[in-house]
CSV table of N, CA and C in Angstrom, one decimal:
chain,number,residue,atom,x,y,z
A,1,MET,N,147.2,80.4,53.1
A,1,MET,CA,147.6,81.9,53.4
A,1,MET,C,148.8,81.9,54.5
A,2,THR,N,149.7,82.6,54.1
A,2,THR,CA,150.5,82.8,55.6
A,2,THR,C,150.3,83.3,56.8
A,3,LEU,N,151.3,83.1,57.8
A,3,LEU,CA,150.6,83.6,59.4
A,3,LEU,C,150.5,85.0,59.3
A,4,PHE,N,151.9,85.9,58.6
A,4,PHE,CA,151.9,87.2,58.4
A,4,PHE,C,151.3,88.0,57.3
A,5,HIS,N,150.7,87.4,56.4
A,5,HIS,CA,150.0,88.1,55.0
A,5,HIS,C,149.6,89.4,55.3
A,6,ASN,N,150.0,90.3,54.4
A,6,ASN,CA,149.5,91.5,54.6
A,6,ASN,C,149.8,92.7,55.8
A,7,LYS,N,151.0,92.0,56.6
A,7,LYS,CA,151.3,92.3,58.2
A,7,LYS,C,152.8,93.2,57.6
A,8,SER,N,152.6,94.3,58.0
A,8,SER,CA,154.0,95.4,57.7
A,8,SER,C,154.8,95.1,59.2
A,9,VAL,N,156.3,94.8,58.7
A,9,VAL,CA,157.3,94.7,59.9
A,9,VAL,C,158.3,95.3,59.7
A,10,LEU,N,158.5,96.2,60.5
A,10,LEU,CA,160.3,97.1,60.5
A,10,LEU,C,161.0,96.4,61.5
A,11,VAL,N,162.4,96.0,61.0
A,11,VAL,CA,163.0,94.9,61.8
A,11,VAL,C,164.4,96.5,62.1
A,12,LEU,N,164.5,96.4,63.1
A,12,LEU,CA,165.8,97.1,63.7
A,12,LEU,C,166.9,96.4,63.3
A,13,GLY,N,168.0,96.5,62.7
A,13,GLY,CA,169.4,95.6,62.4
A,13,GLY,C,168.5,94.3,62.0
A,14,GLY,N,168.4,94.3,60.8
A,14,GLY,CA,168.7,93.0,60.2
A,14,GLY,C,169.1,92.5,59.0
A,15,SER,N,170.5,93.3,58.6
A,15,SER,CA,171.3,92.6,58.0
A,15,SER,C,172.2,91.2,58.0
A,16,ARG,N,172.3,91.0,59.4
A,16,ARG,CA,173.3,89.8,59.5
A,16,ARG,C,172.4,89.2,60.5
A,17,GLY,N,173.1,88.1,61.3
A,17,GLY,CA,172.7,86.8,62.5
A,17,GLY,C,171.5,87.0,62.7
A,18,ILE,N,171.1,86.9,63.7
A,18,ILE,CA,169.8,86.8,64.3
A,18,ILE,C,168.9,87.9,63.6
A,19,GLY,N,169.2,89.0,63.0
A,19,GLY,CA,168.4,90.1,62.6
A,19,GLY,C,168.1,89.6,61.0
A,20,ALA,N,169.1,88.9,60.3
A,20,ALA,CA,168.6,88.5,58.9
A,20,ALA,C,167.6,87.0,59.1
A,21,ALA,N,168.1,86.4,60.2
A,21,ALA,CA,166.7,85.1,60.1
A,21,ALA,C,165.3,85.8,60.6
A,22,ILE,N,165.4,87.0,61.1
A,22,ILE,CA,164.4,87.7,61.7
A,22,ILE,C,163.2,88.1,60.4
A,23,VAL,N,164.5,88.6,59.7
A,23,VAL,CA,163.9,89.1,58.2
A,23,VAL,C,163.2,88.0,56.9
A,24,ARG,N,164.2,86.9,57.4
A,24,ARG,CA,163.8,85.6,56.4
A,24,ARG,C,162.5,85.2,56.9
A,25,ARG,N,162.4,84.9,58.0
A,25,ARG,CA,161.1,84.4,58.7
A,25,ARG,C,160.0,85.2,58.4
A,26,PHE,N,160.0,86.4,58.7
A,26,PHE,CA,158.8,87.4,58.4
A,26,PHE,C,158.2,87.3,56.8
A,27,THR,N,159.3,87.3,56.1
A,27,THR,CA,159.0,87.4,55.0
A,27,THR,C,158.4,86.3,54.3
A,28,ALA,N,159.2,85.1,54.8
A,28,ALA,CA,158.4,83.7,54.8
A,28,ALA,C,157.4,83.2,54.8
A,29,GLU,N,156.7,84.1,55.6
A,29,GLU,CA,155.4,84.1,56.1
A,29,GLU,C,154.5,85.1,56.0
A,30,GLY,N,154.7,85.8,54.5
A,30,GLY,CA,154.1,86.8,53.8
A,30,GLY,C,154.1,88.3,54.2
A,31,ALA,N,155.0,88.5,55.2
A,31,ALA,CA,155.0,89.8,55.6
A,31,ALA,C,155.5,91.0,54.4
A,32,SER,N,155.4,91.9,54.3
A,32,SER,CA,155.9,93.2,53.8
A,32,SER,C,157.1,93.5,55.3
A,33,VAL,N,158.5,93.7,54.2
A,33,VAL,CA,159.3,93.8,55.8
A,33,VAL,C,160.6,94.9,55.2
A,34,VAL,N,160.6,95.7,56.1
A,34,VAL,CA,161.6,96.9,56.1
A,34,VAL,C,162.7,96.5,57.1
A,35,PHE,N,163.8,96.6,56.8
A,35,PHE,CA,165.0,96.4,57.9
A,35,PHE,C,165.6,97.2,57.7
A,36,SER,N,166.4,97.8,58.8
A,36,SER,CA,168.0,98.7,58.9
A,36,SER,C,168.9,98.1,59.1
A,37,TYR,N,170.0,99.0,58.6
A,37,TYR,CA,171.7,98.4,58.8
A,37,TYR,C,172.2,99.6,59.0
A,38,ALA,N,173.0,99.3,59.7
A,38,ALA,CA,174.6,100.7,59.9
A,38,ALA,C,175.5,100.5,59.1
A,39,GLY,N,176.2,99.3,59.3
A,39,GLY,CA,177.6,99.1,58.7
A,39,GLY,C,177.7,98.0,57.5
A,40,SER,N,177.0,97.2,57.4
A,40,SER,CA,177.4,95.8,56.6
A,40,SER,C,176.2,96.1,55.1
A,41,ARG,N,176.5,96.8,54.5
A,41,ARG,CA,175.8,97.4,53.4
A,41,ARG,C,175.5,96.3,52.4
A,42,GLU,N,176.5,95.6,52.2
A,42,GLU,CA,176.6,94.6,51.3
A,42,GLU,C,175.4,93.4,52.0
A,43,ALA,N,175.9,93.2,53.0
A,43,ALA,CA,174.8,92.0,53.6
A,43,ALA,C,173.3,92.5,53.4
A,44,ALA,N,173.2,93.8,53.9
A,44,ALA,CA,171.9,94.1,53.7
A,44,ALA,C,171.2,93.9,52.4
A,45,GLU,N,172.2,94.7,51.4
A,45,GLU,CA,171.7,94.0,50.0
A,45,GLU,C,171.2,92.5,49.5
A,46,GLN,N,172.1,92.1,50.2
A,46,GLN,CA,171.7,90.5,50.0
A,46,GLN,C,170.6,89.8,50.4
A,47,ILE,N,170.3,90.2,51.8
A,47,ILE,CA,169.3,89.6,52.2
A,47,ILE,C,168.1,90.2,51.6
A,48,ALA,N,168.3,91.6,51.3
A,48,ALA,CA,166.9,92.2,50.6
A,48,ALA,C,166.5,91.7,49.4
A,49,THR,N,167.8,91.4,48.5
A,49,THR,CA,167.5,90.9,47.4
A,49,THR,C,166.7,89.3,47.7
A,50,GLU,N,167.9,88.5,48.4
A,50,GLU,CA,167.1,87.2,48.6
A,50,GLU,C,165.2,86.9,49.1
A,51,THR,N,165.1,88.2,49.8
A,51,THR,CA,163.5,88.0,50.8
A,51,THR,C,162.9,88.6,50.0
A,52,GLY,N,163.3,89.6,49.1
A,52,GLY,CA,162.2,90.6,48.8
A,52,GLY,C,161.7,91.7,49.9
A,53,SER,N,162.7,91.8,50.9
A,53,SER,CA,162.4,93.2,51.8
A,53,SER,C,162.9,94.2,51.1
A,54,GLN,N,163.0,95.4,52.0
A,54,GLN,CA,163.6,96.5,51.9
A,54,GLN,C,164.6,96.7,53.0
A,55,ALA,N,166.0,97.3,52.3
A,55,ALA,CA,166.8,97.7,53.2
A,55,ALA,C,167.1,99.2,53.3
A,56,VAL,N,167.4,99.5,54.5
A,56,VAL,CA,167.2,100.9,54.7
A,56,VAL,C,168.4,101.3,55.9
A,57,HIS,N,169.4,102.3,55.5
A,57,HIS,CA,170.6,102.4,56.1
A,57,HIS,C,170.4,103.5,57.3
A,58,ALA,N,170.3,103.2,58.3
A,58,ALA,CA,169.4,103.9,59.6
A,58,ALA,C,171.0,103.4,60.9
A,59,ASP,N,171.2,104.4,61.8
A,59,ASP,CA,172.1,103.7,62.8
A,59,ASP,C,171.2,104.0,63.9
A,60,SER,N,171.2,102.9,64.4
A,60,SER,CA,170.1,102.4,65.6
A,60,SER,C,170.4,103.1,66.6
A,61,ALA,N,172.3,103.9,66.8
A,61,ALA,CA,172.6,104.4,68.0
A,61,ALA,C,172.2,105.8,68.1
A,62,ASP,N,171.6,106.2,66.5
A,62,ASP,CA,171.4,107.6,66.9
A,62,ASP,C,169.5,107.4,67.1
A,63,ARG,N,168.9,108.1,68.2
A,63,ARG,CA,167.6,108.0,68.3
A,63,ARG,C,167.1,108.9,67.3
A,64,ASP,N,167.2,109.9,66.8
A,64,ASP,CA,166.4,110.8,65.9
A,64,ASP,C,166.2,110.1,64.5
A,65,ALA,N,167.5,109.1,63.8
A,65,ALA,CA,167.2,108.3,62.7
A,65,ALA,C,166.5,107.4,63.4
A,66,VAL,N,166.1,107.1,64.3
A,66,VAL,CA,165.3,106.0,64.3
A,66,VAL,C,164.0,106.1,64.5
A,67,ILE,N,163.8,107.5,64.8
A,67,ILE,CA,162.4,107.8,65.2
A,67,ILE,C,161.9,108.1,64.0
A,68,LYS,N,162.7,109.0,63.1
A,68,LYS,CA,162.6,108.9,61.6
A,68,LYS,C,162.4,108.0,60.7
A,69,LEU,N,163.0,106.6,60.8
A,69,LEU,CA,162.6,105.4,59.9
A,69,LEU,C,161.3,104.9,60.5
A,70,VAL,N,161.0,105.1,62.0
A,70,VAL,CA,159.7,104.5,62.3
A,70,VAL,C,158.5,105.4,61.8
A,71,SER,N,158.9,106.7,62.0
A,71,SER,CA,157.5,107.6,61.6
A,71,SER,C,157.7,107.8,60.0
A,72,ASP,N,158.7,107.2,59.1
A,72,ASP,CA,158.7,107.2,57.7
A,72,ASP,C,157.7,105.5,57.2
A,73,SER,N,158.0,104.8,58.3
A,73,SER,CA,157.6,103.6,57.4
A,73,SER,C,155.9,103.5,57.6
A,74,GLY,N,155.5,104.1,58.2
A,74,GLY,CA,153.8,104.3,57.9
A,74,GLY,C,153.2,103.1,59.1
A,75,PRO,N,151.8,102.6,58.7
A,75,PRO,CA,151.6,102.2,60.0
A,75,PRO,C,152.5,100.9,60.2
A,76,LEU,N,152.5,100.3,61.5
A,76,LEU,CA,153.3,99.0,61.5
A,76,LEU,C,152.5,98.0,62.3
A,77,ASP,N,152.6,97.0,61.9
A,77,ASP,CA,151.9,95.7,62.6
A,77,ASP,C,152.8,95.2,63.6
A,78,ILE,N,154.0,95.1,63.2
A,78,ILE,CA,155.0,94.6,64.1
A,78,ILE,C,156.5,95.5,63.8
A,79,LEU,N,156.9,95.9,65.2
A,79,LEU,CA,158.6,96.1,65.5
A,79,LEU,C,159.1,95.7,65.9
A,80,VAL,N,160.4,94.9,65.5
A,80,VAL,CA,161.3,94.3,66.3
A,80,VAL,C,162.6,95.0,66.3
A,81,VAL,N,162.7,95.2,67.7
A,81,VAL,CA,164.4,96.1,67.9
A,81,VAL,C,165.3,94.5,68.1
A,82,ASN,N,166.2,94.5,67.1
A,82,ASN,CA,167.1,94.0,67.1
A,82,ASN,C,168.2,93.9,67.0
A,83,ALA,N,168.4,95.6,66.7
A,83,ALA,CA,169.6,96.5,66.9
A,83,ALA,C,170.9,96.7,68.0
A,84,GLY,N,171.7,96.0,68.3
A,84,GLY,CA,172.7,96.5,69.3
A,84,GLY,C,173.6,97.6,69.2
A,85,ILE,N,173.3,98.0,70.6
A,85,ILE,CA,174.3,99.1,70.4
A,85,ILE,C,175.3,99.2,71.9
A,86,ILE,N,176.2,100.0,72.0
A,86,ILE,CA,176.7,99.8,73.3
A,86,ILE,C,177.5,101.1,73.7
A,87,LEU,N,177.4,101.6,75.1
A,87,LEU,CA,177.7,102.9,75.4
A,87,LEU,C,178.6,102.6,76.8
A,88,PHE,N,179.5,103.3,77.1
A,88,PHE,CA,180.6,103.1,77.7
A,88,PHE,C,180.3,104.5,78.9
A,89,GLY,N,180.2,104.6,79.9
A,89,GLY,CA,180.0,105.5,80.6
A,89,GLY,C,178.5,105.1,81.8
A,90,CYS,N,178.5,106.1,82.1
A,90,CYS,CA,177.0,106.1,83.2
A,90,CYS,C,176.0,106.6,82.4
A,91,LEU,N,175.2,105.6,81.9
A,91,LEU,CA,173.8,105.9,81.5
A,91,LEU,C,173.4,107.6,81.7
A,92,LEU,N,173.2,107.7,82.9
A,92,LEU,CA,172.4,108.7,83.4
A,92,LEU,C,173.2,109.9,82.9
A,93,TYR,N,174.3,109.8,82.7
A,93,TYR,CA,175.0,111.0,81.8
A,93,TYR,C,175.2,111.4,80.4
A,94,THR,N,174.4,110.2,79.6
A,94,THR,CA,174.3,110.5,77.8
A,94,THR,C,173.6,111.5,78.1
A,95,SER,N,173.8,112.6,76.4
A,95,SER,CA,173.3,113.2,76.6
A,95,SER,C,171.2,112.8,76.5
A,96,ASP,N,171.1,111.8,75.2
A,96,ASP,CA,169.6,111.1,75.0
A,96,ASP,C,169.3,111.0,76.0
A,97,ALA,N,169.9,110.0,77.3
A,97,ALA,CA,169.3,109.8,78.4
A,97,ALA,C,168.7,110.6,79.3
A,98,ALA,N,169.5,111.6,79.3
A,98,ALA,CA,169.5,112.7,80.3
A,98,ALA,C,168.3,113.2,80.0
A,99,ASP,N,167.8,113.5,78.8
A,99,ASP,CA,166.4,114.1,78.3
A,99,ASP,C,165.3,113.3,78.6
A,100,ASP,N,165.7,112.2,78.8
A,100,ASP,CA,164.3,111.2,79.4
A,100,ASP,C,164.3,110.6,80.8
A,101,MET,N,165.4,110.9,81.5
A,101,MET,CA,165.6,110.4,82.9
A,101,MET,C,165.7,111.4,84.1
A,102,GLN,N,165.3,111.0,84.8
A,102,GLN,CA,165.2,111.5,86.3
A,102,GLN,C,165.8,110.9,86.9
A,103,CYS,N,167.0,111.7,87.7
A,103,CYS,CA,167.7,110.5,88.7
A,103,CYS,C,167.2,111.8,90.2
A,104,VAL,N,167.5,110.4,90.9
A,104,VAL,CA,166.9,110.7,92.2
A,104,VAL,C,167.8,110.5,93.1
């Protein structure tokens, strides 16, 4: 039996680089893996085919899209947040950050 047999894994940002390596490792260890991708459809399809995982288009910079993806994934054993985004400006004044933060 493999280490992650019958475990459900969601990887945010799994189509390239470190994310793809994470997807490969979890599937090799027996996990059922769903991963998101934003801009590299071909890479995502290749990893999904190679590993037997499922690729889902979702922009990790879009908070509502991430919430929906996590909700739609059902019970998860493991969540890997590997997606990287960059925001320019003061985090305290972005619309999403303002909803969750209090400035003192």
